[in-house]
Short mmCIF file of C-alpha atoms in Angstrom, two decimals:
data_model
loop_
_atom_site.label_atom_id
_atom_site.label_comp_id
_atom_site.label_asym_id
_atom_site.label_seq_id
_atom_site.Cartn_x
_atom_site.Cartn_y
_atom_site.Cartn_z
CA UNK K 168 1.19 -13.28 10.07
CA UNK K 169 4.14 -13.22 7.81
CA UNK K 170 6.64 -10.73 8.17
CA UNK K 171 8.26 -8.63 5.33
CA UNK K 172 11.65 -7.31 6.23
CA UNK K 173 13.70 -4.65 4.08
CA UNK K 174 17.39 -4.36 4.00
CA UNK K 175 19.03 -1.83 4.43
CA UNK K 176 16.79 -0.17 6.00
CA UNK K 177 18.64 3.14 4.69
CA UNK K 178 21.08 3.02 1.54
CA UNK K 179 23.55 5.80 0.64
CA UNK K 180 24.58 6.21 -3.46
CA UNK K 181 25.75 8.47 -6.21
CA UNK K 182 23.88 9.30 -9.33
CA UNK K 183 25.28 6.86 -11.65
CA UNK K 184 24.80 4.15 -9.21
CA UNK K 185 23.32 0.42 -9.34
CA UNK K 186 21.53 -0.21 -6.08
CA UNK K 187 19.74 -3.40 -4.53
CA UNK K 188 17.34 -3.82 -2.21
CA UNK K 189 16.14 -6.85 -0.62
CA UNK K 190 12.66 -8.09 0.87
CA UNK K 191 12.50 -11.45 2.51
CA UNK K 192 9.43 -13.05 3.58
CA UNK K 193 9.12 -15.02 7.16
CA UNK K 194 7.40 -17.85 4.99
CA UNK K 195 7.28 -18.84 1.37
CA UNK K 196 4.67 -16.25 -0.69
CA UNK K 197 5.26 -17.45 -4.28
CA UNK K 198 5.71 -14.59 -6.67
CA UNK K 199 3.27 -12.18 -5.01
CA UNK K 200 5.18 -9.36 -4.25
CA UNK K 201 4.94 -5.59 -5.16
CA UNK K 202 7.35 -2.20 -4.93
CA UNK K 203 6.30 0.94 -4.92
CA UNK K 204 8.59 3.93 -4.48
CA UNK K 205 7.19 7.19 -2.16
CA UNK K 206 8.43 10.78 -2.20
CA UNK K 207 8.06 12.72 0.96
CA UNK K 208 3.86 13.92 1.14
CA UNK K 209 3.39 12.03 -1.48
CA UNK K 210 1.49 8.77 -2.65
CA UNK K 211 3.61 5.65 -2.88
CA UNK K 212 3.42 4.53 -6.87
CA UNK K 213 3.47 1.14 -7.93
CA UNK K 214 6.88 0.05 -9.73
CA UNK K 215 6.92 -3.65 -9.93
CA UNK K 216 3.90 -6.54 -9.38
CA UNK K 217 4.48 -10.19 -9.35
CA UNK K 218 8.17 -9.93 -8.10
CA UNK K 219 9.37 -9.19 -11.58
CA UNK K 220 6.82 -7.44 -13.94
CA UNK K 221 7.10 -3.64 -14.68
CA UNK K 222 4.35 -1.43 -14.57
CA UNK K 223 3.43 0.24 -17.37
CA UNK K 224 4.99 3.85 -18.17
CA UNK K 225 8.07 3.08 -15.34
CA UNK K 226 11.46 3.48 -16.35
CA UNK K 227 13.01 0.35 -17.47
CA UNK K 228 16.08 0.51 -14.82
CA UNK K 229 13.96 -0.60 -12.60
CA UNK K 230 14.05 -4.41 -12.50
CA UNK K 231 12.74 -7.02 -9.72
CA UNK K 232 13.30 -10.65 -9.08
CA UNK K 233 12.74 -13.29 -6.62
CA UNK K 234 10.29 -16.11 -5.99
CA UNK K 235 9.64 -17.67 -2.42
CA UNK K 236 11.05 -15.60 0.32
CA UNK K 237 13.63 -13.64 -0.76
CA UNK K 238 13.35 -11.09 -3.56
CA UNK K 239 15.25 -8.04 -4.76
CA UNK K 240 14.72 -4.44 -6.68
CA UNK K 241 17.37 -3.07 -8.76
CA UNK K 242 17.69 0.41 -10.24
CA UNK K 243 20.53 0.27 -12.25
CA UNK K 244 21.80 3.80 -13.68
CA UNK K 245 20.40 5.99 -10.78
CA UNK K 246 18.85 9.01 -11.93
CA UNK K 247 18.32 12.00 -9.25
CA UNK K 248 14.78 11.56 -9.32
CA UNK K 249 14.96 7.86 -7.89
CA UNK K 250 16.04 8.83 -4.31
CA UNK K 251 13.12 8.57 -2.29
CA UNK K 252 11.79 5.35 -0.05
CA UNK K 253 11.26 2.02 -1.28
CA UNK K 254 8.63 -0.58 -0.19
CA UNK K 255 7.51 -4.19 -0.71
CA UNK K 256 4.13 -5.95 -0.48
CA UNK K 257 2.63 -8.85 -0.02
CA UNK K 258 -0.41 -9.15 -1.69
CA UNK K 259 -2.33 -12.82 -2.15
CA UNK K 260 -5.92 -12.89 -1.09
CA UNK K 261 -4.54 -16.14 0.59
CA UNK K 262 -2.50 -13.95 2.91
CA UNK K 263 -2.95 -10.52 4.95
CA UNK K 264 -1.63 -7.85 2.06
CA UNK K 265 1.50 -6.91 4.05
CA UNK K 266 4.38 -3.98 3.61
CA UNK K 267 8.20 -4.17 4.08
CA UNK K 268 9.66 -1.44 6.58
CA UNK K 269 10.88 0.69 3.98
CA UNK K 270 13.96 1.73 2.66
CA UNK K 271 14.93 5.27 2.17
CA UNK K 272 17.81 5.65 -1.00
CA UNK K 273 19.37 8.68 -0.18
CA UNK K 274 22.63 10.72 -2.44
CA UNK K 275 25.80 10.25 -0.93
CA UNK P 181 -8.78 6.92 -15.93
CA UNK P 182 -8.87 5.26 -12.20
CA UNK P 183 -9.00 8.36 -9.87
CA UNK P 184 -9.50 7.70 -5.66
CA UNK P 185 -9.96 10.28 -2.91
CA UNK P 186 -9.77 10.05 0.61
CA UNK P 187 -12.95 12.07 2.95
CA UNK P 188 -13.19 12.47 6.20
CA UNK P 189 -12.47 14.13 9.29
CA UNK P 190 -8.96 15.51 9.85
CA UNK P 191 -8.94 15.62 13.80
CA UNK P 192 -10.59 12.93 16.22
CA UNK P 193 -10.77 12.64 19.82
CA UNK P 194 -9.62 9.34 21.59
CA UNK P 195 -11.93 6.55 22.48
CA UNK P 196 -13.63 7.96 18.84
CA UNK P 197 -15.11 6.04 15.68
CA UNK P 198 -13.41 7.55 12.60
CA UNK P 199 -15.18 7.03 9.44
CA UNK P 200 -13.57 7.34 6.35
CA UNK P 201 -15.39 7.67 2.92
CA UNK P 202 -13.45 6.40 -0.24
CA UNK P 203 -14.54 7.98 -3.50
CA UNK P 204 -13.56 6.38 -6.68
CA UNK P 205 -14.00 6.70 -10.18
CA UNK P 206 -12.94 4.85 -13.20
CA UNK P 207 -13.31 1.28 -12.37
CA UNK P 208 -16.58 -0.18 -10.35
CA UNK P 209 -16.95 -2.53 -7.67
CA UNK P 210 -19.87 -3.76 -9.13
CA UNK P 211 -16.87 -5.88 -11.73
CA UNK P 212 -15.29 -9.04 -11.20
CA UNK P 213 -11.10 -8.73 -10.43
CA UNK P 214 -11.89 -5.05 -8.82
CA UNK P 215 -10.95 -4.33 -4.98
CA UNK P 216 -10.10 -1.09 -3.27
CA UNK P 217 -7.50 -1.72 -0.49
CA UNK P 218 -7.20 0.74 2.88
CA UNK P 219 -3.67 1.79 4.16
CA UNK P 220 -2.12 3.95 6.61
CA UNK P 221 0.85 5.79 7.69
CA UNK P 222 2.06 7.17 10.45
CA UNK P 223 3.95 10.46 10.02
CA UNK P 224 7.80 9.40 9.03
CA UNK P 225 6.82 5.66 9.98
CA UNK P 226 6.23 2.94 7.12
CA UNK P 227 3.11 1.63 5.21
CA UNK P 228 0.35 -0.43 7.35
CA UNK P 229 -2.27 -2.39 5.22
CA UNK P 230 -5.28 -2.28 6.99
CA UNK P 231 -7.95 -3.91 4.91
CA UNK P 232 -9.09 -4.83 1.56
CA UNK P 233 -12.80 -4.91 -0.12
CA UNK P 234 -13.58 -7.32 -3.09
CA UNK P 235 -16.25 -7.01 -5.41
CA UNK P 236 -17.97 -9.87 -4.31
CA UNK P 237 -17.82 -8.18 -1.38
CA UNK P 238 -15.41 -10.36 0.58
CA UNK P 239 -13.38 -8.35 2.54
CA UNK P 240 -9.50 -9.11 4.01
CA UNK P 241 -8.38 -6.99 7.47
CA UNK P 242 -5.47 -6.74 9.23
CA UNK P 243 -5.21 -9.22 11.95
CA UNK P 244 -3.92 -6.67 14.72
CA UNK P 245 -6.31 -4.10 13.94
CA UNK P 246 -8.96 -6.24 12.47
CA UNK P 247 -11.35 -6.18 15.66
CA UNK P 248 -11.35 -2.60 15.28
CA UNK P 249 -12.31 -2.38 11.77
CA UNK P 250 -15.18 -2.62 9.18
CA UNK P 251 -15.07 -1.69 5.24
CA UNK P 252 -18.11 -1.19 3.47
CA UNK P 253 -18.83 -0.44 -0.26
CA UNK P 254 -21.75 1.22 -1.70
CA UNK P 255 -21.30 0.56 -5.45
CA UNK P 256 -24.35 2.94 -6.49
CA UNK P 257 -21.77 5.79 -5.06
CA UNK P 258 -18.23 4.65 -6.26
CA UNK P 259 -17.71 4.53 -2.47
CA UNK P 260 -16.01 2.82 -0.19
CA UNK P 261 -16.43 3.40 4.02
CA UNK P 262 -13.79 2.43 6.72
CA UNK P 263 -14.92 2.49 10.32
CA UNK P 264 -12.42 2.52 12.94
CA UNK P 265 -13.09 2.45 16.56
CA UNK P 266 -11.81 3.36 19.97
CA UNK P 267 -9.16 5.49 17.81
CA UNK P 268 -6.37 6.55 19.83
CA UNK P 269 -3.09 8.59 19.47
CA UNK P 270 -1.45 5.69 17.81
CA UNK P 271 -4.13 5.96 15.09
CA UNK P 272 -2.47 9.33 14.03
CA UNK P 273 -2.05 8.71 10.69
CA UNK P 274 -2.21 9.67 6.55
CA UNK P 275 -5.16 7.16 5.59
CA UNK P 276 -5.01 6.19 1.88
CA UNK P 277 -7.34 4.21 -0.20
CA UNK P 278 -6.44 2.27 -3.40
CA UNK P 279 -7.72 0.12 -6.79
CA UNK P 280 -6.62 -3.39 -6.78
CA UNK P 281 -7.14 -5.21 -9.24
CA UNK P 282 -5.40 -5.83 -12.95
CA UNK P 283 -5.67 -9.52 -12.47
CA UNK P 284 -3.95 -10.55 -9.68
CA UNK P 285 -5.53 -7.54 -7.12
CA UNK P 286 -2.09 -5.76 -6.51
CA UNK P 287 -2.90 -2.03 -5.90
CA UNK P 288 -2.01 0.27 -8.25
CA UNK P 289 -3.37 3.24 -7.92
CA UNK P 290 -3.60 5.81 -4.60
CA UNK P 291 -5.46 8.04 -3.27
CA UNK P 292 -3.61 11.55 -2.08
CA UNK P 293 -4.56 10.52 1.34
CA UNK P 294 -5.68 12.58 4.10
CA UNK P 295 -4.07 12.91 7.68
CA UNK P 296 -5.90 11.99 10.39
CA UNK P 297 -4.73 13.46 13.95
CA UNK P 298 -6.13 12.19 17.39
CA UNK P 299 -6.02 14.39 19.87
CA UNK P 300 -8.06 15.94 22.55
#
């Protein structure tokens, strides 16, 4: 199966900030990759699909890249309400619909 | 409006089948480019995909759980049913369901999700 791994797995930053966070697949998986952001008890909610498009009604410092095996999310301008825990998917009906480890953005 | 909710039991005893019942509204099964994917968490652990329903009704599981699993739909009920066997502490777990679909069936839209404990 192919793997999704996060890094960091934990990433420390100010309000204010511009944070990255990376995904990399074990094999190529085109453009088929998701985010979603979870608060504690909570739901995850989708932020990105296809690697780079925005869902509707998300705040536009969220942006996403990457094609093949390695792709990124950026929230640029971090706003208190963005610390919480970051994942990717994989989702392709060609492969297993898979999740990244997580990473949790927490204020320095 | 694409609403999903989670039913079942909230405390099963090892070597147990859990059934879950998915109840959705706002979207049917019965429509082509509609699936309703099942996920799980363990408490403080990460995301697990653990299968996914089309409405053709093909149907995707996770290859480490998958002889474990079934997923059902009964489109006359906006439902969707996950079987589990042999559940074991492991299995401890907030089970979500959630609407794929919007083209290119990535999910976007959750259930609450309900927690799951096994336990004798």
């Amino acid at each position: 199966d192919i793997q999704l791994t996060q890094s960091p797995s934990t990433l420390s930053a100010s309000v204010g900030d511009t944070v990255t966070i990376t995904c990399r697949a074990s094999q190529s998986i085109g453009p088929w990759v998701a985010w979603y952001q979870q608060k504690p008890g909570k739901a995850p909610e989708l932020l990105m699909y296809k690697a780079s498009t925005l869902e509707s009604g998300v705040a536009s410092r969220f942006s996403g890249s990457g094609s093949g095996v390695q792709f990124t999310l950026t929230i640029s301008s971090l706003q208190p309400d963005d610390f919480a825990t970051y994942y990717c998917q994989l989702y392709n009906s060609r492969f297993p619909y898979t999740f990244g480890q997580g990473t949790r953005l927490e204020i320095k | 409006q694409i609403t999903l909710k989670e039913s079942g039991p909230t405390l099963v005893k090892p070597t147990q089948t859990l059934t879950l019942t998915c109840y959705y509204s706002g979207f049917s099964l019965r429509n082509d480019g509609e699936a309703v994917a099942l996920i799980r968490q363990p408490p403080g652990k990460a995301l697990e995909w653990l299968a996914l329903i089309y409405w053709d009704g093909d149907k995707r599981y996770s290859s480490s759980l998958k002889s474990r699993l079934t997923v059902t739909s009964d489109v006359s009920n906006n439902r969707v049913v996950l079987t589990m066997t042999n559940m074991n502490p492991a299995d401890t777990a907030t089970y979500f369901c959630a609407h794929a679909g919007t083209s290119d069936y990535h999910i976007d839209s959750w259930g609450q999700g309900t927690l799951v404990t096994v336990s004798s």
